[in-house]
Coordinates of C-alpha atoms and ligand atoms in Angstrom, one line a residue:
X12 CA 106.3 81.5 155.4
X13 CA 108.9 81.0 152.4
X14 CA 112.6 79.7 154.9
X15 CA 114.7 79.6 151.6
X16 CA 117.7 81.3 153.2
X17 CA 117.4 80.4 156.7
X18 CA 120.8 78.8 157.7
X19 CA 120.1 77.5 160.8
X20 CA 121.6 74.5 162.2
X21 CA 124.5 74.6 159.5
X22 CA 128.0 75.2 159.4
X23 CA 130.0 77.5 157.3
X24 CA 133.7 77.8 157.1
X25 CA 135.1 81.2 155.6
X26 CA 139.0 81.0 154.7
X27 CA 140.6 84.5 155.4
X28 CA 138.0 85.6 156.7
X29 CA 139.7 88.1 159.7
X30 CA 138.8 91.0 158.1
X31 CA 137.7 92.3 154.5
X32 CA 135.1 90.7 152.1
X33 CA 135.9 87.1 154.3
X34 CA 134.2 88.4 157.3
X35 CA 131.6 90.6 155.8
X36 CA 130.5 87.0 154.2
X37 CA 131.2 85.6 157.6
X38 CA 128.8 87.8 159.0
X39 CA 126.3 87.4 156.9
X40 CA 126.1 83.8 156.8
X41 CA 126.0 84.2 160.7
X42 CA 123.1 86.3 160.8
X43 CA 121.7 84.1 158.2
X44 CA 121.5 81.3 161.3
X45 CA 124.8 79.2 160.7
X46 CA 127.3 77.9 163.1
X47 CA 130.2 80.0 162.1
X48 CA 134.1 78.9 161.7
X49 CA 136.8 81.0 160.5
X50 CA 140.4 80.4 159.2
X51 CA 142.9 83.1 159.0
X52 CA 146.7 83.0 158.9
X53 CA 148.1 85.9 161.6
X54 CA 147.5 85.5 165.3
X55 CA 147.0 88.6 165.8
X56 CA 144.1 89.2 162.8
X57 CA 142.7 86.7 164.9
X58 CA 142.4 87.7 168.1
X59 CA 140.9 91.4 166.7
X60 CA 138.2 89.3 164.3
X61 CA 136.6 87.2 167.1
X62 CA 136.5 90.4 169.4
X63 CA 134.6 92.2 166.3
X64 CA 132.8 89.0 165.4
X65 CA 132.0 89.0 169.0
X66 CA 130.4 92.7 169.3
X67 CA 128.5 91.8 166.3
X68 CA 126.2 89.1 168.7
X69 CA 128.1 86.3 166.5
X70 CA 129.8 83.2 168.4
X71 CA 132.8 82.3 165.9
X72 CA 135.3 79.7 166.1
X73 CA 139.0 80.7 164.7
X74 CA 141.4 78.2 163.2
X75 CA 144.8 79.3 162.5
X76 CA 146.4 77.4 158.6
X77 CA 147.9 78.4 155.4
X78 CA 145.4 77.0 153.3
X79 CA 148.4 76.0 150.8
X80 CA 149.5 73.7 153.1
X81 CA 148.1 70.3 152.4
X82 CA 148.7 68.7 155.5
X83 CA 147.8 71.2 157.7
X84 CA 144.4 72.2 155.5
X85 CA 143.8 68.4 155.8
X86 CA 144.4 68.0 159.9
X87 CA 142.5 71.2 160.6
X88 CA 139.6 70.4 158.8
X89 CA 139.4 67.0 160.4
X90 CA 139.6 68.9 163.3
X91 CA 136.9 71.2 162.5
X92 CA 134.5 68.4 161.6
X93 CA 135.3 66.6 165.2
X94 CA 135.2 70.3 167.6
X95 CA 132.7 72.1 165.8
X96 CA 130.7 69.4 163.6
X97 CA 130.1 68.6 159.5
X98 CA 131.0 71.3 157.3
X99 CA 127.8 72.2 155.3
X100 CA 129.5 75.2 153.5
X101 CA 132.8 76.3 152.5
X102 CA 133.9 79.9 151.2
X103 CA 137.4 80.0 149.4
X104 CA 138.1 83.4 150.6
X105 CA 141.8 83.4 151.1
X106 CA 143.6 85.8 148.6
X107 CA 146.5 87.7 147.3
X108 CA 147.6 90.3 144.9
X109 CA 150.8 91.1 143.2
X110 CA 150.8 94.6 140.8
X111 CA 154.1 93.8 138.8
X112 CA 153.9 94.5 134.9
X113 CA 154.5 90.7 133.3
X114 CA 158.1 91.7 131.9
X115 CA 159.4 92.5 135.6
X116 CA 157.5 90.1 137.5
X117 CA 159.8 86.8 139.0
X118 CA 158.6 83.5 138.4
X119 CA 158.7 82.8 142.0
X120 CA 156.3 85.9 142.7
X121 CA 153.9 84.6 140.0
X122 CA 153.9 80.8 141.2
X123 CA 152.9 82.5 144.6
X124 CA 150.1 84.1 143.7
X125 CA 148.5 80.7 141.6
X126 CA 149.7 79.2 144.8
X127 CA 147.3 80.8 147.6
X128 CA 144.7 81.9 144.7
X129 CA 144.4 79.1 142.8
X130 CA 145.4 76.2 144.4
X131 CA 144.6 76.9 148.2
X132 CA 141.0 76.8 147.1
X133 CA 141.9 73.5 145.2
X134 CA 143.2 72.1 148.4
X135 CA 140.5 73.2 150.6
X136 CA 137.7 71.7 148.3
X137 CA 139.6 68.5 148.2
X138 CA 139.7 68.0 151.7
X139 CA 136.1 69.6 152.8
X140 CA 134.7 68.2 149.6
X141 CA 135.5 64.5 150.6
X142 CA 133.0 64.9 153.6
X143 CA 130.0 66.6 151.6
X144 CA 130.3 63.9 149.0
X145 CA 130.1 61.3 151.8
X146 CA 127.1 63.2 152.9
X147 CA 125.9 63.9 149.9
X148 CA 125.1 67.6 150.7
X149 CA 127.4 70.9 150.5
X150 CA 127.7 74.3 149.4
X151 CA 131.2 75.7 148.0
X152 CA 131.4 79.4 147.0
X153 CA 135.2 80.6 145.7
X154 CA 135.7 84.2 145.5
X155 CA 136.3 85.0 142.3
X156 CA 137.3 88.2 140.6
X157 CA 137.0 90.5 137.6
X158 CA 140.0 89.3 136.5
X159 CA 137.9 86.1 135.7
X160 CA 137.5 88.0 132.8
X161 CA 139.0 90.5 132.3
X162 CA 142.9 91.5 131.6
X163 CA 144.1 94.5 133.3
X164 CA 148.0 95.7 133.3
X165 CA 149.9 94.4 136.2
X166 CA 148.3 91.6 137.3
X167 CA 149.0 88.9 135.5
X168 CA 149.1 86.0 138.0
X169 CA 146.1 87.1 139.5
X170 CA 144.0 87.0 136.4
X171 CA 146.0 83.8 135.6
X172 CA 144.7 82.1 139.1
X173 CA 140.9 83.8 139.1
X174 CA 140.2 82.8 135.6
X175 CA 141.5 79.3 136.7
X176 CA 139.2 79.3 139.6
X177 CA 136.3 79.9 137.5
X178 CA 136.9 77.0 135.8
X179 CA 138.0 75.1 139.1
X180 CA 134.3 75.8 140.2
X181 CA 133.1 74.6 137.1
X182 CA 135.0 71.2 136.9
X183 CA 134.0 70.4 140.7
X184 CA 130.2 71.4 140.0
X185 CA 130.5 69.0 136.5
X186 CA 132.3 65.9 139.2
X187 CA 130.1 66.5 142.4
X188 CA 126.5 67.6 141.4
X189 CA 125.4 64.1 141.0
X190 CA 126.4 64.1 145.1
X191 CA 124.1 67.3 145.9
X192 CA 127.4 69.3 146.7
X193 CA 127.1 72.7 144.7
X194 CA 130.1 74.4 143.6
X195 CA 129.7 77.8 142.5
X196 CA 131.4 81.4 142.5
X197 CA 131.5 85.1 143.6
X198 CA 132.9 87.4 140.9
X199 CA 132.9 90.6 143.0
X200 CA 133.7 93.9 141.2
X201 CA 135.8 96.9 143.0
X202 CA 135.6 96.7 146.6
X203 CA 136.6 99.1 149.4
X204 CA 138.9 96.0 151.2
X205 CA 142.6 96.3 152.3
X206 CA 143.8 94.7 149.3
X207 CA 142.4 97.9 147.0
X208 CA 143.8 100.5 149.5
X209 CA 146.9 101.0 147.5
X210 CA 144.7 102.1 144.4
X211 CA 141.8 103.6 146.1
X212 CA 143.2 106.9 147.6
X213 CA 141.8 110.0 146.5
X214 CA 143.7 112.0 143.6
X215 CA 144.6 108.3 142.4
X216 CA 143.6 107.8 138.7
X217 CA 142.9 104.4 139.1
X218 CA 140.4 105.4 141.9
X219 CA 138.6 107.7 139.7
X220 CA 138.6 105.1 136.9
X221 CA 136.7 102.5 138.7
X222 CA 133.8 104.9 139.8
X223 CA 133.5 105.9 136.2
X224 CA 133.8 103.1 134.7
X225 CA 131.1 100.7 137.3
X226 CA 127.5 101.8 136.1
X227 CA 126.3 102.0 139.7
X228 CA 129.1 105.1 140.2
X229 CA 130.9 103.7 143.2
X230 CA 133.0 101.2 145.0
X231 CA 131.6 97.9 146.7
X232 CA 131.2 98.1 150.0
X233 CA 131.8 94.5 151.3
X234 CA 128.4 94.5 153.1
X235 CA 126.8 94.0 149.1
X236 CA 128.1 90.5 148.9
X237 CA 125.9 89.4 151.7
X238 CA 122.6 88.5 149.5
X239 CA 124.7 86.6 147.0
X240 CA 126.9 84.4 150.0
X241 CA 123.4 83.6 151.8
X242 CA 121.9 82.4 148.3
X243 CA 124.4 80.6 147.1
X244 CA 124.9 78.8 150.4
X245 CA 121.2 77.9 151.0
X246 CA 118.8 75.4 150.2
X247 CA 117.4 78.0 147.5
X248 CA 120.5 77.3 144.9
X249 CA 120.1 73.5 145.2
X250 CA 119.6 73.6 141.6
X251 CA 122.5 76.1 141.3
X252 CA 125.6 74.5 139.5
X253 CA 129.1 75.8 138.3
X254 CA 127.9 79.4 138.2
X255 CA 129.9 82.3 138.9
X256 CA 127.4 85.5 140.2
X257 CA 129.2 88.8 139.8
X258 CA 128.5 91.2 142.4
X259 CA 130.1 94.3 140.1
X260 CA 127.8 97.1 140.1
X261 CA 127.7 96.0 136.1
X262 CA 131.2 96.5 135.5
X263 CA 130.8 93.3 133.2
X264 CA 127.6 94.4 131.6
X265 CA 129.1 97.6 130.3
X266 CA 132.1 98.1 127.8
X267 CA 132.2 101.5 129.7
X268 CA 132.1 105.4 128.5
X269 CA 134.6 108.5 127.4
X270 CA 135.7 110.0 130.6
X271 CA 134.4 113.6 129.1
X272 CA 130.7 112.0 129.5
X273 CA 128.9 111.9 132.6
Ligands
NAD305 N1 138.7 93.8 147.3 C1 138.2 93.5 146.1 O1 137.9 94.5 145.3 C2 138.1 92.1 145.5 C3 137.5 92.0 144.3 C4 137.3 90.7 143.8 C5 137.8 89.6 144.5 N2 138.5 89.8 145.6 C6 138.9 88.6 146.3 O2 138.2 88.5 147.5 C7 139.0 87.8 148.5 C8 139.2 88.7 149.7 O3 139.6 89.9 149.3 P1 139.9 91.2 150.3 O4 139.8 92.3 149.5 O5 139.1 91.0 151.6 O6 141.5 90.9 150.6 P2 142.4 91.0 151.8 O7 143.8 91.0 151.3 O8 141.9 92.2 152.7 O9 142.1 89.6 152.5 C9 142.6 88.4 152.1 C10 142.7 87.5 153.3 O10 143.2 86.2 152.9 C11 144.1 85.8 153.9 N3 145.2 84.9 153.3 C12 146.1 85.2 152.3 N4 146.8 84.1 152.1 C13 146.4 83.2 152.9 C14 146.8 81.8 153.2 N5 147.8 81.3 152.5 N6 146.1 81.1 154.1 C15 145.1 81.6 154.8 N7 144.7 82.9 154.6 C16 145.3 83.6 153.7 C17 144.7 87.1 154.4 O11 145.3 87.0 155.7 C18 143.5 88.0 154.4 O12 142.8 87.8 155.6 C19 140.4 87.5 147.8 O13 140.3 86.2 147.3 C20 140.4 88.6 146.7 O14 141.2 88.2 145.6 C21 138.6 91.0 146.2
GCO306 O1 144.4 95.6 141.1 C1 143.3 95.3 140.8 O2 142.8 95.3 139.7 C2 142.4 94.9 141.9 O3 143.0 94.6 143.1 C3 141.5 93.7 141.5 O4 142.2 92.6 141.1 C4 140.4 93.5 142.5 O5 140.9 93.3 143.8 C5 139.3 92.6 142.2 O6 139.8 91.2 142.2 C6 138.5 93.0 141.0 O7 137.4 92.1 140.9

């Protein structure tokens, strides 16, 4: 019997992982067989997530850090390494959104956004990173975006700090492949999260857009990321560097249709 995805007897750690796509991924890489830690940023996202982690069967550790903060990412994930044991895979989860229009957006709102998207996942692969090299095994996956790729009007900084990320995953797969750590990414399409709420109500063009405009006619539901976390965090994408798989519904594949055609 093939075990290529079995995760058992390894550790993942999911960053902003209380709710949305982070604990779907969470959940998956649980049921997958791995020793599950999760970092969040509100005490009270916390306590709710290990209750639901909890009536899911899953035993989950929370730890509470702004993963901007170097000194605290650095302490916690010493901490992590000592309580729960060596990190064998880390998901850069932890996100934001700002829709401002470039003209009317402050600099401080768009350093903000580079600053939790961007370099947050910077931070956390520095500090988890230094232990997989030392091991010389590991398994990164940041959470990428459309806006890897594509431009869209309003979000600027965003697309500014995912299309930096992909290239973050590539130049940490180019300096730590040689130590059997593999970096790679999830470019997810339109999901049904709480960070798409604002543009996903019924009667709201934009929500009406992406169904016709994603080939497979609907939103993501954060459940379809689970076959891509599990594969890029097991032994079956050892040979698996600096790539970024979209999860999209073929949004990328397509350069889309006339709304009048169905
Ligand atoms: N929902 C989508 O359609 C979609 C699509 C592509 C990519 N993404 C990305 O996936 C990730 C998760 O998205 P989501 O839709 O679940 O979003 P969400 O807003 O529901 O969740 C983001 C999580 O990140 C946490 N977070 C934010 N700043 C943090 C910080 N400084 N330190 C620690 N935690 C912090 C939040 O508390 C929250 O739990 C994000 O990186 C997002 O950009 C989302
Ligand atoms: O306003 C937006 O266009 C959305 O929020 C996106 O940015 C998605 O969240 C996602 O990242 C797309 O892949």
């Amino acid at each position: 019997m093939l075990n290529l995805f079995d995760l058992s007897g390894k550790t993942a750690l999911v960053t902003g992982a209380t709710h949305g796509l982070g604990m779907a991924m969470a959940t998956a890489l649980g049921k997958a067989g791995a020793t599950l830690v999760v970092n969040g940023n509100t005490p009270e996202k916390m306590e709710k997530a290990l209750q639901a982690y909890q009536a899911e069967g899953l035993t989950v550790k929370g730890y509470l850090f702004d993963v901007t903060n170097e000194g605290l990412v650095k302490e916690n994930v010493a901490r992590i390494e000592q309580e729960v044991g060596p990190i064998d895979i880390l998901v850069n989860n932890a996100g934001m959104i700002k829709r401002i229009p470039a003209l009317e957006m402050e600099v401080e709102d768009f350093r903000k956004v580079l600053d939790v998207d961007l370099t947050g996942p910077f931070i956390m692969s520095k500090h988890v990173g230094k232990y997989m090299v030392e091991r010389k095994r590991g398994k990164i996956i940041n959470i990428c975006s459309m806006m890897s790729e594509l431009g869209r009007d309003t979000v600027s900084a965003y697309a500014a700090a995912k299309g930096g990320l992909k290239m973050l995953t590539r130049n940490l797969a180019t300096e730590w492949a040689k130590h059997n750590v593999q970096v790679n990414g999830i470019g997810p399409g339109y999901f049904a999260t709480d960070q798409t709420a604002p543009i996903r109500v019924d009667g709201h063009p934009f929500n009406e857009f992406i169904i016709h405009r994603t080939p497979a006619g609907r939103w993501g539901n954060p459940e379809d990321l689970a076959g891509a976390t599990i594969f890029l965090s097991s032994k079956a994408s050892d040979f698996v560097n600096g790539q970024i798989l979209y999860v999209d519904g073929g949004i990328l594949a397509t350069i889309g249709k006339p709304s009048n055609e169905r």
